[in-house]
PDB file of N, CA and C in Angstrom:
ATOM      1  N   MET A 158       0.836  -1.187   0.000  1.00 91.00           N
ATOM      2  CA  MET A 158       0.000   0.000   0.000  1.00 91.00           C
ATOM      3  C   MET A 158       0.878   1.248   0.000  1.00 91.00           C
ATOM      4  N   ALA A 159       1.939   1.231   0.781  1.00 93.00           N
ATOM      5  CA  ALA A 159       2.829   2.394   0.849  1.00 93.00           C
ATOM      6  C   ALA A 159       3.392   2.708  -0.527  1.00 93.00           C
ATOM      7  N   GLU A 160       3.768   1.671  -1.250  1.00 93.00           N
ATOM      8  CA  GLU A 160       4.319   1.862  -2.589  1.00 93.00           C
ATOM      9  C   GLU A 160       3.263   2.438  -3.532  1.00 93.00           C
ATOM     10  N   ALA A 161       2.045   1.930  -3.453  1.00 93.00           N
ATOM     11  CA  ALA A 161       0.967   2.419  -4.316  1.00 93.00           C
ATOM     12  C   ALA A 161       0.638   3.874  -4.021  1.00 93.00           C
ATOM     13  N   LEU A 162       0.664   4.255  -2.747  1.00 93.00           N
ATOM     14  CA  LEU A 162       0.326   5.629  -2.368  1.00 93.00           C
ATOM     15  C   LEU A 162       1.474   6.607  -2.572  1.00 93.00           C
ATOM     16  N   ALA A 163       2.683   6.093  -2.761  1.00 92.00           N
ATOM     17  CA  ALA A 163       3.847   6.971  -2.922  1.00 92.00           C
ATOM     18  C   ALA A 163       3.690   7.901  -4.125  1.00 92.00           C
ATOM     19  N   GLY A 164       3.042   7.435  -5.163  1.00 92.00           N
ATOM     20  CA  GLY A 164       2.872   8.241  -6.364  1.00 92.00           C
ATOM     21  C   GLY A 164       1.579   9.032  -6.408  1.00 92.00           C
ATOM     22  N   VAL A 165       0.847   9.060  -5.310  1.00 95.00           N
ATOM     23  CA  VAL A 165      -0.448   9.739  -5.265  1.00 95.00           C
ATOM     24  C   VAL A 165      -0.323  11.020  -4.450  1.00 95.00           C
ATOM     25  N   THR A 166      -0.815  12.115  -5.022  1.00 96.00           N
ATOM     26  CA  THR A 166      -0.841  13.379  -4.292  1.00 96.00           C
ATOM     27  C   THR A 166      -2.164  13.477  -3.547  1.00 96.00           C
ATOM     28  N   LEU A 167      -2.085  13.576  -2.237  1.00 95.00           N
ATOM     29  CA  LEU A 167      -3.285  13.740  -1.421  1.00 95.00           C
ATOM     30  C   LEU A 167      -3.404  15.199  -1.017  1.00 95.00           C
ATOM     31  N   HIS A 168      -4.610  15.710  -1.054  1.00 96.00           N
ATOM     32  CA  HIS A 168      -4.890  17.091  -0.667  1.00 96.00           C
ATOM     33  C   HIS A 168      -5.750  17.079   0.593  1.00 96.00           C
ATOM     34  N   PRO A 169      -5.766  18.179   1.327  1.00 96.00           N
ATOM     35  CA  PRO A 169      -6.665  18.226   2.488  1.00 96.00           C
ATOM     36  C   PRO A 169      -8.107  17.990   2.030  1.00 96.00           C
ATOM     37  N   PRO A 170      -8.852  17.165   2.737  1.00 95.00           N
ATOM     38  CA  PRO A 170     -10.228  16.888   2.320  1.00 95.00           C
ATOM     39  C   PRO A 170     -11.128  18.101   2.530  1.00 95.00           C
ATOM     40  N   SER A 171     -12.153  18.209   1.691  1.00 96.00           N
ATOM     41  CA  SER A 171     -13.115  19.307   1.832  1.00 96.00           C
ATOM     42  C   SER A 171     -14.212  18.951   2.838  1.00 96.00           C
ATOM     43  N   LEU A 172     -14.332  17.676   3.166  1.00 92.00           N
ATOM     44  CA  LEU A 172     -15.280  17.185   4.170  1.00 92.00           C
ATOM     45  C   LEU A 172     -14.501  16.369   5.200  1.00 92.00           C
ATOM     46  N   PRO A 173     -15.034  16.221   6.393  1.00 90.00           N
ATOM     47  CA  PRO A 173     -14.325  15.412   7.388  1.00 90.00           C
ATOM     48  C   PRO A 173     -14.145  13.964   6.923  1.00 90.00           C
ATOM     49  N   VAL A 174     -12.958  13.443   7.110  1.00 95.00           N
ATOM     50  CA  VAL A 174     -12.659  12.041   6.832  1.00 95.00           C
ATOM     51  C   VAL A 174     -12.327  11.389   8.170  1.00 95.00           C
ATOM     52  N   TRP A 175     -13.169  10.454   8.571  1.00 97.00           N
ATOM     53  CA  TRP A 175     -12.958   9.770   9.850  1.00 97.00           C
ATOM     54  C   TRP A 175     -12.123   8.531   9.607  1.00 97.00           C
ATOM     55  N   SER A 176     -11.077   8.386  10.365  1.00 96.00           N
ATOM     56  CA  SER A 176     -10.179   7.245  10.248  1.00 96.00           C
ATOM     57  C   SER A 176     -10.598   6.152  11.211  1.00 96.00           C
ATOM     58  N   ASN A 177     -10.712   4.925  10.698  1.00 94.00           N
ATOM     59  CA  ASN A 177     -11.015   3.821  11.609  1.00 94.00           C
ATOM     60  C   ASN A 177      -9.743   3.270  12.248  1.00 94.00           C
ATOM     61  N   VAL A 178      -8.610   3.907  11.955  1.00 95.00           N
ATOM     62  CA  VAL A 178      -7.341   3.574  12.604  1.00 95.00           C
ATOM     63  C   VAL A 178      -7.193   4.378  13.893  1.00 95.00           C
ATOM     64  N   THR A 179      -7.589   5.656  13.831  1.00 96.00           N
ATOM     65  CA  THR A 179      -7.436   6.550  14.985  1.00 96.00           C
ATOM     66  C   THR A 179      -8.761   6.855  15.681  1.00 96.00           C
ATOM     67  N   ALA A 180      -9.869   6.517  15.045  1.00 97.00           N
ATOM     68  CA  ALA A 180     -11.217   6.789  15.569  1.00 97.00           C
ATOM     69  C   ALA A 180     -11.472   8.281  15.728  1.00 97.00           C
ATOM     70  N   ARG A 181     -10.890   9.068  14.836  1.00 97.00           N
ATOM     71  CA  ARG A 181     -11.100  10.520  14.868  1.00 97.00           C
ATOM     72  C   ARG A 181     -10.970  11.069  13.449  1.00 97.00           C
ATOM     73  N   PRO A 182     -11.451  12.304  13.240  1.00 97.00           N
ATOM     74  CA  PRO A 182     -11.327  12.888  11.904  1.00 97.00           C
ATOM     75  C   PRO A 182      -9.877  13.270  11.614  1.00 97.00           C
ATOM     76  N   VAL A 183      -9.524  13.170  10.349  1.00 96.00           N
ATOM     77  CA  VAL A 183      -8.172  13.484   9.902  1.00 96.00           C
ATOM     78  C   VAL A 183      -8.281  14.459   8.744  1.00 96.00           C
ATOM     79  N   ASP A 184      -7.494  15.536   8.784  1.00 95.00           N
ATOM     80  CA  ASP A 184      -7.509  16.482   7.663  1.00 95.00           C
ATOM     81  C   ASP A 184      -6.118  16.727   7.081  1.00 95.00           C
ATOM     82  N   ASP A 185      -5.093  16.148   7.677  1.00 96.00           N
ATOM     83  CA  ASP A 185      -3.731  16.316   7.188  1.00 96.00           C
ATOM     84  C   ASP A 185      -3.409  15.225   6.159  1.00 96.00           C
ATOM     85  N   PRO A 186      -3.025  15.610   4.928  1.00 96.00           N
ATOM     86  CA  PRO A 186      -2.752  14.608   3.895  1.00 96.00           C
ATOM     87  C   PRO A 186      -1.701  13.569   4.300  1.00 96.00           C
ATOM     88  N   ALA A 187      -0.669  13.982   5.012  1.00 95.00           N
ATOM     89  CA  ALA A 187       0.361  13.022   5.437  1.00 95.00           C
ATOM     90  C   ALA A 187      -0.221  12.006   6.421  1.00 95.00           C
ATOM     91  N   GLU A 188      -1.067  12.474   7.318  1.00 96.00           N
ATOM     92  CA  GLU A 188      -1.699  11.562   8.276  1.00 96.00           C
ATOM     93  C   GLU A 188      -2.705  10.646   7.576  1.00 96.00           C
ATOM     94  N   LEU A 189      -3.419  11.187   6.594  1.00 95.00           N
ATOM     95  CA  LEU A 189      -4.332  10.350   5.806  1.00 95.00           C
ATOM     96  C   LEU A 189      -3.559   9.215   5.144  1.00 95.00           C
ATOM     97  N   ARG A 190      -2.424   9.545   4.547  1.00 95.00           N
ATOM     98  CA  ARG A 190      -1.599   8.538   3.870  1.00 95.00           C
ATOM     99  C   ARG A 190      -1.166   7.452   4.871  1.00 95.00           C
ATOM    100  N   GLU A 191      -0.657   7.866   6.016  1.00 95.00           N
ATOM    101  CA  GLU A 191      -0.209   6.902   7.025  1.00 95.00           C
ATOM    102  C   GLU A 191      -1.358   6.024   7.508  1.00 95.00           C
ATOM    103  N   ASN A 192      -2.525   6.622   7.690  1.00 95.00           N
ATOM    104  CA  ASN A 192      -3.679   5.845   8.140  1.00 95.00           C
ATOM    105  C   ASN A 192      -4.123   4.832   7.094  1.00 95.00           C
ATOM    106  N   LEU A 193      -4.069   5.207   5.829  1.00 94.00           N
ATOM    107  CA  LEU A 193      -4.430   4.264   4.764  1.00 94.00           C
ATOM    108  C   LEU A 193      -3.472   3.080   4.748  1.00 94.00           C
ATOM    109  N   ILE A 194      -2.200   3.350   4.967  1.00 95.00           N
ATOM    110  CA  ILE A 194      -1.205   2.276   5.001  1.00 95.00           C
ATOM    111  C   ILE A 194      -1.442   1.381   6.220  1.00 95.00           C
ATOM    112  N   THR A 195      -1.640   1.992   7.366  1.00 95.00           N
ATOM    113  CA  THR A 195      -1.853   1.245   8.611  1.00 95.00           C
ATOM    114  C   THR A 195      -3.143   0.440   8.564  1.00 95.00           C
ATOM    115  N   GLN A 196      -4.144   0.966   7.893  1.00 92.00           N
ATOM    116  CA  GLN A 196      -5.461   0.332   7.834  1.00 92.00           C
ATOM    117  C   GLN A 196      -5.403  -1.056   7.209  1.00 92.00           C
ATOM    118  N   VAL A 197      -4.458  -1.280   6.326  1.00 92.00           N
ATOM    119  CA  VAL A 197      -4.373  -2.570   5.637  1.00 92.00           C
ATOM    120  C   VAL A 197      -4.172  -3.720   6.622  1.00 92.00           C
ATOM    121  N   THR A 198      -3.355  -3.500   7.639  1.00 93.00           N
ATOM    122  CA  THR A 198      -3.071  -4.575   8.589  1.00 93.00           C
ATOM    123  C   THR A 198      -3.451  -4.219  10.025  1.00 93.00           C
ATOM    124  N   GLY A 199      -3.865  -2.983  10.247  1.00 92.00           N
ATOM    125  CA  GLY A 199      -4.158  -2.534  11.606  1.00 92.00           C
ATOM    126  C   GLY A 199      -5.541  -2.937  12.075  1.00 92.00           C
ATOM    127  N   MET A 200      -5.758  -2.745  13.350  1.00 93.00           N
ATOM    128  CA  MET A 200      -7.050  -3.046  13.951  1.00 93.00           C
ATOM    129  C   MET A 200      -8.066  -1.959  13.576  1.00 93.00           C
ATOM    130  N   VAL A 201      -9.259  -2.371  13.217  1.00 93.00           N
ATOM    131  CA  VAL A 201     -10.334  -1.432  12.910  1.00 93.00           C
ATOM    132  C   VAL A 201     -11.021  -1.052  14.215  1.00 93.00           C
ATOM    133  N   ARG A 202     -11.077   0.236  14.481  1.00 96.00           N
ATOM    134  CA  ARG A 202     -11.692   0.733  15.718  1.00 96.00           C
ATOM    135  C   ARG A 202     -13.111   1.224  15.407  1.00 96.00           C
ATOM    136  N   TRP A 203     -13.929   0.307  14.918  1.00 95.00           N
ATOM    137  CA  TRP A 203     -15.263   0.640  14.414  1.00 95.00           C
ATOM    138  C   TRP A 203     -16.157   1.234  15.497  1.00 95.00           C
ATOM    139  N   ARG A 204     -16.316   0.517  16.602  1.00 96.00           N
ATOM    140  CA  ARG A 204     -17.212   0.981  17.659  1.00 96.00           C
ATOM    141  C   ARG A 204     -16.742   2.335  18.192  1.00 96.00           C
ATOM    142  N   GLU A 205     -15.452   2.468  18.444  1.00 98.00           N
ATOM    143  CA  GLU A 205     -14.922   3.725  18.969  1.00 98.00           C
ATOM    144  C   GLU A 205     -15.106   4.867  17.967  1.00 98.00           C
ATOM    145  N   THR A 206     -14.922   4.564  16.689  1.00 98.00           N
ATOM    146  CA  THR A 206     -15.124   5.587  15.660  1.00 98.00           C
ATOM    147  C   THR A 206     -16.574   6.059  15.661  1.00 98.00           C
ATOM    148  N   LEU A 207     -17.523   5.120  15.669  1.00 98.00           N
ATOM    149  CA  LEU A 207     -18.942   5.489  15.687  1.00 98.00           C
ATOM    150  C   LEU A 207     -19.294   6.288  16.933  1.00 98.00           C
ATOM    151  N   GLU A 208     -18.804   5.851  18.079  1.00 98.00           N
ATOM    152  CA  GLU A 208     -19.109   6.563  19.323  1.00 98.00           C
ATOM    153  C   GLU A 208     -18.540   7.980  19.304  1.00 98.00           C
ATOM    154  N   ASN A 209     -17.341   8.151  18.760  1.00 98.00           N
ATOM    155  CA  ASN A 209     -16.750   9.490  18.660  1.00 98.00           C
ATOM    156  C   ASN A 209     -17.512  10.361  17.664  1.00 98.00           C
ATOM    157  N   MET A 210     -17.962   9.757  16.574  1.00 98.00           N
ATOM    158  CA  MET A 210     -18.752  10.513  15.605  1.00 98.00           C
ATOM    159  C   MET A 210     -20.055  10.984  16.250  1.00 98.00           C
ATOM    160  N   ALA A 211     -20.708  10.098  16.982  1.00 98.00           N
ATOM    161  CA  ALA A 211     -21.953  10.464  17.663  1.00 98.00           C
ATOM    162  C   ALA A 211     -21.697  11.566  18.687  1.00 98.00           C
ATOM    163  N   ALA A 212     -20.582  11.487  19.399  1.00 98.00           N
ATOM    164  CA  ALA A 212     -20.236  12.519  20.381  1.00 98.00           C
ATOM    165  C   ALA A 212     -20.013  13.869  19.710  1.00 98.00           C
ATOM    166  N   ASP A 213     -19.611  13.838  18.435  1.00 97.00           N
ATOM    167  CA  ASP A 213     -19.433  15.073  17.669  1.00 97.00           C
ATOM    168  C   ASP A 213     -20.720  15.527  16.991  1.00 97.00           C
ATOM    169  N   GLY A 214     -21.834  14.845  17.261  1.00 97.00           N
ATOM    170  CA  GLY A 214     -23.125  15.279  16.739  1.00 97.00           C
ATOM    171  C   GLY A 214     -23.551  14.630  15.440  1.00 97.00           C
ATOM    172  N   ILE A 215     -22.818  13.645  14.970  1.00 96.00           N
ATOM    173  CA  ILE A 215     -23.187  12.961  13.726  1.00 96.00           C
ATOM    174  C   ILE A 215     -24.243  11.914  14.058  1.00 96.00           C
ATOM    175  N   THR A 216     -25.397  12.027  13.406  1.00 94.00           N
ATOM    176  CA  THR A 216     -26.515  11.129  13.701  1.00 94.00           C
ATOM    177  C   THR A 216     -27.025  10.377  12.473  1.00 94.00           C
ATOM    178  N   ARG A 217     -26.515  10.701  11.297  1.00 94.00           N
ATOM    179  CA  ARG A 217     -26.971  10.062  10.060  1.00 94.00           C
ATOM    180  C   ARG A 217     -25.776   9.409   9.374  1.00 94.00           C
ATOM    181  N   PHE A 218     -25.923   8.131   9.061  1.00 95.00           N
ATOM    182  CA  PHE A 218     -24.854   7.361   8.436  1.00 95.00           C
ATOM    183  C   PHE A 218     -25.386   6.737   7.154  1.00 95.00           C
ATOM    184  N   VAL A 219     -24.574   6.751   6.101  1.00 94.00           N
ATOM    185  CA  VAL A 219     -24.980   6.212   4.810  1.00 94.00           C
ATOM    186  C   VAL A 219     -23.937   5.199   4.352  1.00 94.00           C
ATOM    187  N   GLU A 220     -24.374   3.981   4.106  1.00 94.00           N
ATOM    188  CA  GLU A 220     -23.510   2.935   3.566  1.00 94.00           C
ATOM    189  C   GLU A 220     -23.720   2.894   2.057  1.00 94.00           C
ATOM    190  N   ILE A 221     -22.638   2.966   1.312  1.00 93.00           N
ATOM    191  CA  ILE A 221     -22.721   2.936  -0.147  1.00 93.00           C
ATOM    192  C   ILE A 221     -22.024   1.678  -0.640  1.00 93.00           C
ATOM    193  N   GLY A 222     -22.753   0.864  -1.385  1.00 90.00           N
ATOM    194  CA  GLY A 222     -22.223  -0.393  -1.900  1.00 90.00           C
ATOM    195  C   GLY A 222     -23.194  -1.520  -1.593  1.00 90.00           C
ATOM    196  N   THR A 223     -22.890  -2.682  -2.136  1.00 88.00           N
ATOM    197  CA  THR A 223     -23.806  -3.802  -1.949  1.00 88.00           C
ATOM    198  C   THR A 223     -23.803  -4.273  -0.500  1.00 88.00           C
ATOM    199  N   GLY A 224     -24.957  -4.608  -0.029  1.00 86.00           N
ATOM    200  CA  GLY A 224     -25.103  -5.101   1.334  1.00 86.00           C
ATOM    201  C   GLY A 224     -25.499  -4.014   2.309  1.00 86.00           C
ATOM    202  N   LYS A 225     -25.881  -4.462   3.499  1.00 91.00           N
ATOM    203  CA  LYS A 225     -26.336  -3.535   4.535  1.00 91.00           C
ATOM    204  C   LYS A 225     -25.681  -3.853   5.878  1.00 91.00           C
ATOM    205  N   VAL A 226     -24.539  -4.510   5.834  1.00 94.00           N
ATOM    206  CA  VAL A 226     -23.872  -4.935   7.065  1.00 94.00           C
ATOM    207  C   VAL A 226     -23.465  -3.745   7.916  1.00 94.00           C
ATOM    208  N   LEU A 227     -22.823  -2.756   7.307  1.00 94.00           N
ATOM    209  CA  LEU A 227     -22.344  -1.610   8.085  1.00 94.00           C
ATOM    210  C   LEU A 227     -23.501  -0.801   8.658  1.00 94.00           C
ATOM    211  N   ALA A 228     -24.559  -0.624   7.878  1.00 95.00           N
ATOM    212  CA  ALA A 228     -25.731   0.094   8.392  1.00 95.00           C
ATOM    213  C   ALA A 228     -26.310  -0.651   9.594  1.00 95.00           C
ATOM    214  N   GLY A 229     -26.323  -1.975   9.533  1.00 95.00           N
ATOM    215  CA  GLY A 229     -26.801  -2.765  10.660  1.00 95.00           C
ATOM    216  C   GLY A 229     -25.917  -2.607  11.885  1.00 95.00           C
ATOM    217  N   LEU A 230     -24.606  -2.563  11.678  1.00 96.00           N
ATOM    218  CA  LEU A 230     -23.681  -2.362  12.795  1.00 96.00           C
ATOM    219  C   LEU A 230     -23.858  -0.984  13.418  1.00 96.00           C
ATOM    220  N   VAL A 231     -24.133   0.014  12.576  1.00 97.00           N
ATOM    221  CA  VAL A 231     -24.390   1.361  13.106  1.00 97.00           C
ATOM    222  C   VAL A 231     -25.615   1.320  14.011  1.00 97.00           C
ATOM    223  N   LYS A 232     -26.682   0.696  13.543  1.00 97.00           N
ATOM    224  CA  LYS A 232     -27.931   0.653  14.318  1.00 97.00           C
ATOM    225  C   LYS A 232     -27.752  -0.086  15.640  1.00 97.00           C
ATOM    226  N   ARG A 233     -26.923  -1.133  15.639  1.00 97.00           N
ATOM    227  CA  ARG A 233     -26.682  -1.862  16.886  1.00 97.00           C
ATOM    228  C   ARG A 233     -25.801  -1.075  17.847  1.00 97.00           C
ATOM    229  N   THR A 234     -24.840  -0.334  17.300  1.00 97.00           N
ATOM    230  CA  THR A 234     -23.915   0.426  18.141  1.00 97.00           C
ATOM    231  C   THR A 234     -24.543   1.718  18.635  1.00 97.00           C
ATOM    232  N   LEU A 235     -25.293   2.380  17.750  1.00 98.00           N
ATOM    233  CA  LEU A 235     -25.916   3.671  18.064  1.00 98.00           C
ATOM    234  C   LEU A 235     -27.414   3.570  17.773  1.00 98.00           C
ATOM    235  N   PRO A 236     -28.193   3.022  18.674  1.00 97.00           N
ATOM    236  CA  PRO A 236     -29.619   2.787  18.412  1.00 97.00           C
ATOM    237  C   PRO A 236     -30.403   4.035  18.008  1.00 97.00           C
ATOM    238  N   ASP A 237     -29.970   5.211  18.434  1.00 96.00           N
ATOM    239  CA  ASP A 237     -30.697   6.436  18.098  1.00 96.00           C
ATOM    240  C   ASP A 237     -30.259   7.043  16.773  1.00 96.00           C
ATOM    241  N   ALA A 238     -29.238   6.480  16.141  1.00 97.00           N
ATOM    242  CA  ALA A 238     -28.738   7.021  14.874  1.00 97.00           C
ATOM    243  C   ALA A 238     -29.596   6.534  13.711  1.00 97.00           C
ATOM    244  N   GLU A 239     -29.533   7.276  12.632  1.00 94.00           N
ATOM    245  CA  GLU A 239     -30.211   6.892  11.391  1.00 94.00           C
ATOM    246  C   GLU A 239     -29.160   6.282  10.472  1.00 94.00           C
ATOM    247  N   ALA A 240     -29.403   5.077   9.987  1.00 94.00           N
ATOM    248  CA  ALA A 240     -28.463   4.400   9.095  1.00 94.00           C
ATOM    249  C   ALA A 240     -29.196   3.961   7.840  1.00 94.00           C
ATOM    250  N   MET A 241     -28.649   4.326   6.685  1.00 91.00           N
ATOM    251  CA  MET A 241     -29.264   4.018   5.397  1.00 91.00           C
ATOM    252  C   MET A 241     -28.255   3.314   4.505  1.00 91.00           C
ATOM    253  N   SER A 242     -28.753   2.570   3.535  1.00 91.00           N
ATOM    254  CA  SER A 242     -27.895   1.895   2.570  1.00 91.00           C
ATOM    255  C   SER A 242     -28.273   2.309   1.160  1.00 91.00           C
ATOM    256  N   ILE A 243     -27.266   2.592   0.369  1.00 92.00           N
ATOM    257  CA  ILE A 243     -27.440   2.834  -1.061  1.00 92.00           C
ATOM    258  C   ILE A 243     -26.688   1.703  -1.748  1.00 92.00           C
ATOM    259  N   GLU A 244     -27.438   0.731  -2.267  1.00 91.00           N
ATOM    260  CA  GLU A 244     -26.801  -0.446  -2.856  1.00 91.00           C
ATOM    261  C   GLU A 244     -26.485  -0.269  -4.334  1.00 91.00           C
ATOM    262  N   GLY A 245     -27.170   0.637  -4.998  1.00 89.00           N
ATOM    263  CA  GLY A 245     -26.922   0.836  -6.415  1.00 89.00           C
ATOM    264  C   GLY A 245     -27.587   2.111  -6.891  1.00 89.00           C
ATOM    265  N   PRO A 246     -27.415   2.433  -8.170  1.00 90.00           N
ATOM    266  CA  PRO A 246     -27.982   3.667  -8.721  1.00 90.00           C
ATOM    267  C   PRO A 246     -29.487   3.783  -8.513  1.00 90.00           C
ATOM    268  N   GLU A 247     -30.173   2.647  -8.468  1.00 89.00           N
ATOM    269  CA  GLU A 247     -31.630   2.671  -8.301  1.00 89.00           C
ATOM    270  C   GLU A 247     -32.048   3.169  -6.917  1.00 89.00           C
ATOM    271  N   ASP A 248     -31.123   3.201  -5.971  1.00 89.00           N
ATOM    272  CA  ASP A 248     -31.443   3.652  -4.613  1.00 89.00           C
ATOM    273  C   ASP A 248     -31.184   5.138  -4.386  1.00 89.00           C
ATOM    274  N   VAL A 249     -30.545   5.792  -5.336  1.00 90.00           N
ATOM    275  CA  VAL A 249     -30.130   7.183  -5.132  1.00 90.00           C
ATOM    276  C   VAL A 249     -31.329   8.112  -4.974  1.00 90.00           C
ATOM    277  N   ASP A 250     -32.333   7.994  -5.834  1.00 90.00           N
ATOM    278  CA  ASP A 250     -33.493   8.891  -5.744  1.00 90.00           C
ATOM    279  C   ASP A 250     -34.200   8.762  -4.398  1.00 90.00           C
ATOM    280  N   GLY A 251     -34.397   7.545  -3.936  1.00 87.00           N
ATOM    281  CA  GLY A 251     -35.031   7.340  -2.641  1.00 87.00           C
ATOM    282  C   GLY A 251     -34.212   7.943  -1.514  1.00 87.00           C
ATOM    283  N   PHE A 252     -32.892   7.809  -1.604  1.00 87.00           N
ATOM    284  CA  PHE A 252     -32.019   8.400  -0.590  1.00 87.00           C
ATOM    285  C   PHE A 252     -32.134   9.917  -0.598  1.00 87.00           C
ATOM    286  N   LEU A 253     -32.068  10.515  -1.775  1.00 89.00           N
ATOM    287  CA  LEU A 253     -32.151  11.976  -1.871  1.00 89.00           C
ATOM    288  C   LEU A 253     -33.485  12.482  -1.333  1.00 89.00           C
ATOM    289  N   ASN A 254     -34.560  11.762  -1.613  1.00 88.00           N
ATOM    290  CA  ASN A 254     -35.870  12.153  -1.078  1.00 88.00           C
ATOM    291  C   ASN A 254     -35.906  12.041   0.445  1.00 88.00           C
ATOM    292  N   SER A 255     -35.193  11.066   0.993  1.00 85.00           N
ATOM    293  CA  SER A 255     -35.228  10.870   2.447  1.00 85.00           C
ATOM    294  C   SER A 255     -34.469  11.950   3.207  1.00 85.00           C
ATOM    295  N   ILE A 256     -33.552  12.634   2.546  1.00 84.00           N
ATOM    296  CA  ILE A 256     -32.787  13.679   3.240  1.00 84.00           C
ATOM    297  C   ILE A 256     -33.243  15.079   2.863  1.00 84.00           C
ATOM    298  N   ALA A 257     -34.222  15.163   1.965  1.00 76.00           N
ATOM    299  CA  ALA A 257     -34.697  16.479   1.515  1.00 76.00           C
ATOM    300  C   ALA A 257     -35.501  17.182   2.585  1.00 76.00           C
TER     301      ALA A 257
END
C-alpha cells in the first residue's frame, strides 16, 4: 500500500474524513496517507469511531455499496442514529428524497 500511495498526491479533504485507525477525523494529507497504510493490517476501531462521531453530533450514516452490514452495525452500536444503505444507482433517488 505504501508503494501504491507513494505516487499519489493527497490534498486536504473538503469534508471530514474519519479514520477507523485513529477513531477521529483526519484532515492532514500526510496523516491520511499513514492511516491508509496502517489500515491494511491494523485493527479497525469501528465501535470507537462510531461513538466518537456520535459525540461530535453525527446522527446520520450512509452505507454505499452492496449489502447492509455496516448500516446494521451502526444501528446496533448507536440505536438512536439513522443508518441508510445505497446499494446501487436505483437507490439514489429514494435516498435523496429521504434527506430532503
